[in-house]
PDB file of C-alpha atoms in Angstrom:
ATOM      1  CA  UNK G   8      -4.511 -12.820  -6.431  1.00  0.00           C
ATOM      2  CA  UNK G   9      -2.651 -15.872  -7.706  1.00  0.00           C
ATOM      3  CA  UNK G  10      -0.302 -18.141  -5.793  1.00  0.00           C
ATOM      4  CA  UNK G  11       2.596 -16.347  -7.488  1.00  0.00           C
ATOM      5  CA  UNK G  12       1.529 -13.090  -5.890  1.00  0.00           C
ATOM      6  CA  UNK G  13       2.475 -11.966  -2.415  1.00  0.00           C
ATOM      7  CA  UNK G  14       6.190 -12.426  -3.122  1.00  0.00           C
ATOM      8  CA  UNK G  15       8.838  -9.800  -3.844  1.00  0.00           C
ATOM      9  CA  UNK G  16       9.379  -9.296  -7.586  1.00  0.00           C
ATOM     10  CA  UNK G  17      11.747  -6.317  -7.534  1.00  0.00           C
ATOM     11  CA  UNK G  18      15.511  -6.279  -7.072  1.00  0.00           C
ATOM     12  CA  UNK G  19      16.024  -5.752  -3.361  1.00  0.00           C
ATOM     13  CA  UNK G  20      19.183  -4.525  -1.680  1.00  0.00           C
ATOM     14  CA  UNK G  21      18.451  -5.275   1.954  1.00  0.00           C
ATOM     15  CA  UNK G  22      20.558  -4.616   5.040  1.00  0.00           C
ATOM     16  CA  UNK G  23      19.519  -6.021   8.446  1.00  0.00           C
ATOM     17  CA  UNK G  24      19.200  -3.185  10.944  1.00  0.00           C
ATOM     18  CA  UNK G  25      17.457  -2.346  14.241  1.00  0.00           C
ATOM     19  CA  UNK G  26      13.773  -1.351  14.066  1.00  0.00           C
ATOM     20  CA  UNK G  27      12.500   2.207  14.104  1.00  0.00           C
ATOM     21  CA  UNK G  28      11.203   3.572  17.439  1.00  0.00           C
ATOM     22  CA  UNK G  29       7.574   2.679  18.057  1.00  0.00           C
ATOM     23  CA  UNK G  30       6.763   6.357  18.564  1.00  0.00           C
ATOM     24  CA  UNK G  31       7.426   6.971  14.861  1.00  0.00           C
ATOM     25  CA  UNK G  32       5.084   4.137  13.888  1.00  0.00           C
ATOM     26  CA  UNK G  33       2.247   4.599  16.388  1.00  0.00           C
ATOM     27  CA  UNK G  34      -0.349   6.357  14.200  1.00  0.00           C
ATOM     28  CA  UNK G  35       0.324   4.185  11.162  1.00  0.00           C
ATOM     29  CA  UNK G  36       0.263   1.058  13.294  1.00  0.00           C
ATOM     30  CA  UNK G  37      -3.033   2.103  14.861  1.00  0.00           C
ATOM     31  CA  UNK G  38      -4.643   2.426  11.447  1.00  0.00           C
ATOM     32  CA  UNK G  39      -3.135  -0.840  10.336  1.00  0.00           C
ATOM     33  CA  UNK G  40      -4.850  -2.491  13.303  1.00  0.00           C
ATOM     34  CA  UNK G  41      -8.192  -0.961  12.265  1.00  0.00           C
ATOM     35  CA  UNK G  42      -7.721  -2.227   8.702  1.00  0.00           C
ATOM     36  CA  UNK G  43      -7.002  -5.698  10.052  1.00  0.00           C
ATOM     37  CA  UNK G  44     -10.127  -5.640  12.216  1.00  0.00           C
ATOM     38  CA  UNK G  45     -12.366  -4.797   9.232  1.00  0.00           C
ATOM     39  CA  UNK G  46     -10.709  -7.383   6.992  1.00  0.00           C
ATOM     40  CA  UNK G  47      -8.940  -5.027   4.590  1.00  0.00           C
ATOM     41  CA  UNK G  48      -5.542  -6.346   5.699  1.00  0.00           C
ATOM     42  CA  UNK G  49      -5.017  -9.896   6.864  1.00  0.00           C
ATOM     43  CA  UNK G  50      -5.030 -13.517   5.773  1.00  0.00           C
ATOM     44  CA  UNK G  51      -7.886 -15.784   4.744  1.00  0.00           C
ATOM     45  CA  UNK G  52      -7.330 -19.474   3.934  1.00  0.00           C
ATOM     46  CA  UNK G  53     -10.169 -19.215   1.394  1.00  0.00           C
ATOM     47  CA  UNK G  54      -8.540 -16.339  -0.529  1.00  0.00           C
ATOM     48  CA  UNK G  55      -5.280 -15.983  -2.440  1.00  0.00           C
ATOM     49  CA  UNK G  56      -4.055 -19.489  -1.540  1.00  0.00           C
ATOM     50  CA  UNK G  57      -3.822 -18.413   2.084  1.00  0.00           C
ATOM     51  CA  UNK G  58      -1.265 -15.651   1.446  1.00  0.00           C
ATOM     52  CA  UNK G  59      -1.315 -12.545   3.590  1.00  0.00           C
ATOM     53  CA  UNK G  60      -2.637  -9.380   1.949  1.00  0.00           C
ATOM     54  CA  UNK G  61      -2.416  -5.636   2.479  1.00  0.00           C
ATOM     55  CA  UNK G  62       0.377  -3.290   3.548  1.00  0.00           C
ATOM     56  CA  UNK G  63       0.762   0.212   4.938  1.00  0.00           C
ATOM     57  CA  UNK G  64       3.459   2.862   4.717  1.00  0.00           C
ATOM     58  CA  UNK G  65       4.428   6.275   6.058  1.00  0.00           C
ATOM     59  CA  UNK G  66       6.818   8.880   4.634  1.00  0.00           C
ATOM     60  CA  UNK G  67       9.730   9.883   6.813  1.00  0.00           C
ATOM     61  CA  UNK G  68      11.997  12.953   6.738  1.00  0.00           C
ATOM     62  CA  UNK G  69      13.817  14.496   4.990  1.00  0.00           C
ATOM     63  CA  UNK G  70      10.642  15.490   3.139  1.00  0.00           C
ATOM     64  CA  UNK G  71      12.560  17.568   0.580  1.00  0.00           C
ATOM     65  CA  UNK G  72      14.633  14.584  -0.589  1.00  0.00           C
ATOM     66  CA  UNK G  73      14.877  13.843  -4.350  1.00  0.00           C
ATOM     67  CA  UNK G  74      11.944  11.761  -5.672  1.00  0.00           C
ATOM     68  CA  UNK G  75      13.625   8.348  -5.718  1.00  0.00           C
ATOM     69  CA  UNK G  76      15.313   8.943  -2.371  1.00  0.00           C
ATOM     70  CA  UNK G  77      12.298   9.794  -0.245  1.00  0.00           C
ATOM     71  CA  UNK G  78      12.457   7.443   2.742  1.00  0.00           C
ATOM     72  CA  UNK G  79       9.400   5.670   4.058  1.00  0.00           C
ATOM     73  CA  UNK G  80       8.599   2.887   6.454  1.00  0.00           C
ATOM     74  CA  UNK G  81       6.411   0.027   5.250  1.00  0.00           C
ATOM     75  CA  UNK G  82       5.001  -3.107   6.814  1.00  0.00           C
ATOM     76  CA  UNK G  83       7.138  -6.140   6.118  1.00  0.00           C
ATOM     77  CA  UNK G  84       6.531  -8.882   3.614  1.00  0.00           C
ATOM     78  CA  UNK G  85       3.840 -11.402   4.622  1.00  0.00           C
ATOM     79  CA  UNK G  86       2.875  -9.669   7.856  1.00  0.00           C
ATOM     80  CA  UNK G  87      -0.779  -9.788   6.780  1.00  0.00           C
ATOM     81  CA  UNK G  88      -1.721 -12.691   9.078  1.00  0.00           C
ATOM     82  CA  UNK G  89      -0.587 -10.787  12.187  1.00  0.00           C
ATOM     83  CA  UNK G  90      -3.322  -8.931  14.081  1.00  0.00           C
ATOM     84  CA  UNK G  91      -0.800  -6.764  15.901  1.00  0.00           C
ATOM     85  CA  UNK G  92       2.461  -5.436  14.503  1.00  0.00           C
ATOM     86  CA  UNK G  93       5.460  -4.218  16.444  1.00  0.00           C
ATOM     87  CA  UNK G  94       8.494  -2.200  15.327  1.00  0.00           C
ATOM     88  CA  UNK G  95      10.103  -5.456  14.244  1.00  0.00           C
ATOM     89  CA  UNK G  96       7.466  -5.801  11.524  1.00  0.00           C
ATOM     90  CA  UNK G  97       8.339  -2.582   9.658  1.00  0.00           C
ATOM     91  CA  UNK G  98      11.123  -1.983   7.136  1.00  0.00           C
ATOM     92  CA  UNK G  99      12.749   1.317   6.198  1.00  0.00           C
ATOM     93  CA  UNK G 100      12.953   1.955   2.443  1.00  0.00           C
ATOM     94  CA  UNK G 101      15.706   4.429   1.605  1.00  0.00           C
ATOM     95  CA  UNK G 102      15.642   4.317  -2.185  1.00  0.00           C
ATOM     96  CA  UNK G 103      12.919   3.210  -4.581  1.00  0.00           C
ATOM     97  CA  UNK G 104      13.352   3.299  -8.358  1.00  0.00           C
ATOM     98  CA  UNK G 105      10.242   1.875  -9.992  1.00  0.00           C
ATOM     99  CA  UNK G 106      11.599   2.063 -13.541  1.00  0.00           C
ATOM    100  CA  UNK G 107      14.762   0.186 -12.572  1.00  0.00           C
ATOM    101  CA  UNK G 108      12.664  -2.264 -10.516  1.00  0.00           C
ATOM    102  CA  UNK G 109      14.994  -1.684  -7.553  1.00  0.00           C
ATOM    103  CA  UNK G 110      14.457  -1.053  -3.844  1.00  0.00           C
ATOM    104  CA  UNK G 111      17.071  -0.323  -1.189  1.00  0.00           C
ATOM    105  CA  UNK G 112      15.839  -1.079   2.310  1.00  0.00           C
ATOM    106  CA  UNK G 113      16.959  -1.887   5.821  1.00  0.00           C
ATOM    107  CA  UNK G 114      15.464  -3.017   9.087  1.00  0.00           C
ATOM    108  CA  UNK G 115      14.472  -6.159  10.979  1.00  0.00           C
ATOM    109  CA  UNK G 116      12.296  -7.417   8.092  1.00  0.00           C
ATOM    110  CA  UNK G 117      12.179  -7.185   4.308  1.00  0.00           C
ATOM    111  CA  UNK G 118       9.688  -4.676   2.880  1.00  0.00           C
ATOM    112  CA  UNK G 119       6.312  -5.574   1.451  1.00  0.00           C
ATOM    113  CA  UNK G 120       6.096  -6.846  -2.114  1.00  0.00           C
ATOM    114  CA  UNK G 121       4.156  -3.679  -3.014  1.00  0.00           C
ATOM    115  CA  UNK G 122       6.956  -1.314  -1.951  1.00  0.00           C
ATOM    116  CA  UNK G 123       7.446  -0.200  -5.571  1.00  0.00           C
ATOM    117  CA  UNK G 124       3.913   1.174  -5.775  1.00  0.00           C
ATOM    118  CA  UNK G 125       4.247   3.021  -2.471  1.00  0.00           C
ATOM    119  CA  UNK G 126       7.577   4.478  -3.558  1.00  0.00           C
ATOM    120  CA  UNK G 127       6.213   5.559  -6.930  1.00  0.00           C
ATOM    121  CA  UNK G 128       3.468   7.561  -5.232  1.00  0.00           C
ATOM    122  CA  UNK G 129       5.834   9.223  -2.778  1.00  0.00           C
ATOM    123  CA  UNK G 130       8.157  10.130  -5.663  1.00  0.00           C
ATOM    124  CA  UNK G 131       5.312  12.027  -7.345  1.00  0.00           C
ATOM    125  CA  UNK G 132       4.255  14.197  -4.424  1.00  0.00           C
ATOM    126  CA  UNK G 133       6.443  15.513  -1.585  1.00  0.00           C
ATOM    127  CA  UNK G 134       3.264  16.375   0.355  1.00  0.00           C
ATOM    128  CA  UNK G 135       2.060  12.769   0.385  1.00  0.00           C
ATOM    129  CA  UNK G 136       2.669  11.125   3.750  1.00  0.00           C
ATOM    130  CA  UNK G 137       0.743   7.843   3.844  1.00  0.00           C
ATOM    131  CA  UNK G 138      -0.208   5.013   1.478  1.00  0.00           C
ATOM    132  CA  UNK G 139      -2.546   2.160   2.427  1.00  0.00           C
ATOM    133  CA  UNK G 140      -2.806  -0.884   0.157  1.00  0.00           C
ATOM    134  CA  UNK G 141      -5.756  -3.101   1.043  1.00  0.00           C
ATOM    135  CA  UNK G 142      -7.931  -5.865  -0.347  1.00  0.00           C
ATOM    136  CA  UNK G 143     -11.717  -5.618  -0.471  1.00  0.00           C
ATOM    137  CA  UNK G 144     -13.618  -7.944  -2.813  1.00  0.00           C
ATOM    138  CA  UNK G 145     -16.777  -5.854  -2.369  1.00  0.00           C
ATOM    139  CA  UNK G 146     -15.246  -2.444  -3.042  1.00  0.00           C
ATOM    140  CA  UNK G 147     -13.017  -3.751  -5.849  1.00  0.00           C
ATOM    141  CA  UNK G 148     -15.903  -5.441  -7.646  1.00  0.00           C
ATOM    142  CA  UNK G 149     -18.012  -2.291  -7.340  1.00  0.00           C
ATOM    143  CA  UNK G 150     -15.225   0.124  -8.243  1.00  0.00           C
ATOM    144  CA  UNK G 151     -16.560   0.938 -11.705  1.00  0.00           C
ATOM    145  CA  UNK G 152     -20.158   1.340 -10.532  1.00  0.00           C
ATOM    146  CA  UNK G 153     -19.008   3.644  -7.739  1.00  0.00           C
ATOM    147  CA  UNK G 154     -16.847   5.671 -10.109  1.00  0.00           C
ATOM    148  CA  UNK G 155     -13.475   4.816  -8.622  1.00  0.00           C
ATOM    149  CA  UNK G 156     -10.458   5.357 -10.898  1.00  0.00           C
ATOM    150  CA  UNK G 157      -8.674   2.122 -11.821  1.00  0.00           C
ATOM    151  CA  UNK G 158      -5.303   1.080 -13.197  1.00  0.00           C
ATOM    152  CA  UNK G 159      -4.816  -0.792 -16.468  1.00  0.00           C
ATOM    153  CA  UNK G 160      -5.892  -4.446 -15.944  1.00  0.00           C
ATOM    154  CA  UNK G 161      -2.669  -5.536 -17.673  1.00  0.00           C
ATOM    155  CA  UNK G 162      -0.526  -4.077 -14.868  1.00  0.00           C
ATOM    156  CA  UNK G 163       0.377  -6.834 -12.408  1.00  0.00           C
ATOM    157  CA  UNK G 164       1.046  -6.340  -8.700  1.00  0.00           C
ATOM    158  CA  UNK G 165       4.532  -5.489  -7.472  1.00  0.00           C
ATOM    159  CA  UNK G 166       5.911  -4.605 -10.913  1.00  0.00           C
ATOM    160  CA  UNK G 167       7.182  -1.443 -12.613  1.00  0.00           C
ATOM    161  CA  UNK G 168       4.055  -1.640 -14.786  1.00  0.00           C
ATOM    162  CA  UNK G 169       1.802  -1.337 -11.735  1.00  0.00           C
ATOM    163  CA  UNK G 170       3.907   1.470 -10.286  1.00  0.00           C
ATOM    164  CA  UNK G 171       3.695   3.300 -13.616  1.00  0.00           C
ATOM    165  CA  UNK G 172      -0.057   2.729 -13.879  1.00  0.00           C
ATOM    166  CA  UNK G 173      -0.637   4.099 -10.380  1.00  0.00           C
ATOM    167  CA  UNK G 174       1.614   7.084 -11.089  1.00  0.00           C
ATOM    168  CA  UNK G 175      -0.293   7.801 -14.307  1.00  0.00           C
ATOM    169  CA  UNK G 176      -3.598   7.917 -12.438  1.00  0.00           C
ATOM    170  CA  UNK G 177      -2.137  10.074  -9.682  1.00  0.00           C
ATOM    171  CA  UNK G 178      -1.205  12.694 -12.268  1.00  0.00           C
ATOM    172  CA  UNK G 179      -4.923  13.458 -12.565  1.00  0.00           C
ATOM    173  CA  UNK G 180      -5.831  16.209 -10.059  1.00  0.00           C
ATOM    174  CA  UNK G 181      -9.212  14.569  -9.465  1.00  0.00           C
ATOM    175  CA  UNK G 182      -7.560  11.305  -8.481  1.00  0.00           C
ATOM    176  CA  UNK G 183      -5.156  13.089  -6.146  1.00  0.00           C
ATOM    177  CA  UNK G 184      -8.051  14.899  -4.511  1.00  0.00           C
ATOM    178  CA  UNK G 185     -10.105  11.697  -4.225  1.00  0.00           C
ATOM    179  CA  UNK G 186      -7.382   9.815  -2.397  1.00  0.00           C
ATOM    180  CA  UNK G 187      -8.211   6.324  -3.628  1.00  0.00           C
ATOM    181  CA  UNK G 188      -7.872   4.072  -6.676  1.00  0.00           C
ATOM    182  CA  UNK G 189      -8.539   0.472  -7.627  1.00  0.00           C
ATOM    183  CA  UNK G 190      -5.852  -1.858  -8.986  1.00  0.00           C
ATOM    184  CA  UNK G 191      -7.717  -3.549 -11.832  1.00  0.00           C
ATOM    185  CA  UNK G 192      -4.892  -6.016 -12.497  1.00  0.00           C
ATOM    186  CA  UNK G 193      -4.514  -7.005  -8.837  1.00  0.00           C
ATOM    187  CA  UNK G 194      -7.539  -8.937  -7.583  1.00  0.00           C
ATOM    188  CA  UNK G 195      -9.414  -7.031  -4.841  1.00  0.00           C
ATOM    189  CA  UNK G 196      -6.552  -4.518  -4.545  1.00  0.00           C
ATOM    190  CA  UNK G 197      -7.080  -0.835  -3.732  1.00  0.00           C
ATOM    191  CA  UNK G 198      -4.772   1.998  -2.708  1.00  0.00           C
ATOM    192  CA  UNK G 199      -5.703   4.950  -0.506  1.00  0.00           C
ATOM    193  CA  UNK G 200      -3.363   7.844   0.148  1.00  0.00           C
ATOM    194  CA  UNK G 201      -3.232  11.152   1.927  1.00  0.00           C
ATOM    195  CA  UNK G 202      -1.465  13.694   4.100  1.00  0.00           C
ATOM    196  CA  UNK G 203      -1.422  11.307   7.077  1.00  0.00           C
ATOM    197  CA  UNK G 204      -2.786   7.878   8.069  1.00  0.00           C
ATOM    198  CA  UNK G 205      -6.058   9.354   9.371  1.00  0.00           C
ATOM    199  CA  UNK G 206      -6.788  11.067   6.056  1.00  0.00           C
ATOM    200  CA  UNK G 207      -6.019   7.972   3.974  1.00  0.00           C
ATOM    201  CA  UNK G 208      -7.820   5.655   6.373  1.00  0.00           C
ATOM    202  CA  UNK G 209     -10.931   7.805   6.528  1.00  0.00           C
ATOM    203  CA  UNK G 210     -11.146   7.971   2.729  1.00  0.00           C
ATOM    204  CA  UNK G 211     -10.870   4.200   2.533  1.00  0.00           C
ATOM    205  CA  UNK G 212     -13.522   3.485   5.158  1.00  0.00           C
ATOM    206  CA  UNK G 213     -15.865   6.068   3.645  1.00  0.00           C
ATOM    207  CA  UNK G 214     -15.733   4.316   0.269  1.00  0.00           C
ATOM    208  CA  UNK G 215     -16.178   0.934   1.936  1.00  0.00           C
ATOM    209  CA  UNK G 216     -19.323   2.271   3.612  1.00  0.00           C
ATOM    210  CA  UNK G 217     -20.607   3.471   0.225  1.00  0.00           C
ATOM    211  CA  UNK G 218     -19.986   0.026  -1.237  1.00  0.00           C
ATOM    212  CA  UNK G 219     -21.929  -1.620   1.587  1.00  0.00           C
ATOM    213  CA  UNK G 220     -24.693   0.943   1.241  1.00  0.00           C
ATOM    214  CA  UNK G 221     -25.066   0.125  -2.438  1.00  0.00           C
ATOM    215  CA  UNK G 222     -25.548  -3.602  -1.820  1.00  0.00           C
ATOM    216  CA  UNK G 223     -29.031  -3.299  -0.337  1.00  0.00           C
ATOM    217  CA  UNK G 224     -30.434  -5.542   2.457  1.00  0.00           C
TER     218      UNK G 224
END
């Protein structure tokens, strides 16, 4: 991840607003804390020029909303270094149009720079409820050997190209069932997804365990 990454690249229409109730964020926030503890979300001075990495999101009702108008909450931009997040660290995305490179959001903080990718996935599947974007050098480097699907290396993070690449992979029933993909054009980046945070988180940790198991002593 270059020094130019970790910043918002899409057109953002942002309105300051009060945070969502913690009760709506509790499960997602619990999994985000786990991901921080195992180093899949966070900040490392030795990596990515010290920029924070990783973000998490959760779909919100109405679940039958049109594809580009499916609301979701997502961790705010550059919250990676924080071990614990509160309601003030989550944004509410109301509209996400990957092709137009535009996001409409509100809350106490601006949404993560990967909001386009999260929104593109939610637009594809009304049953999808959670997306976890993490960074794992080990799992990313072993993605091909482990058989993980991967996006086009030419697709850069936080762009319509990445959102389109992720959407293209998700169209494959096997990818949808697997619940995880690697972002070949985004160093160490992976995305896990599922019907709730526990499903997505479990898939992610299971693949991380496989990657560790394949490394030997």
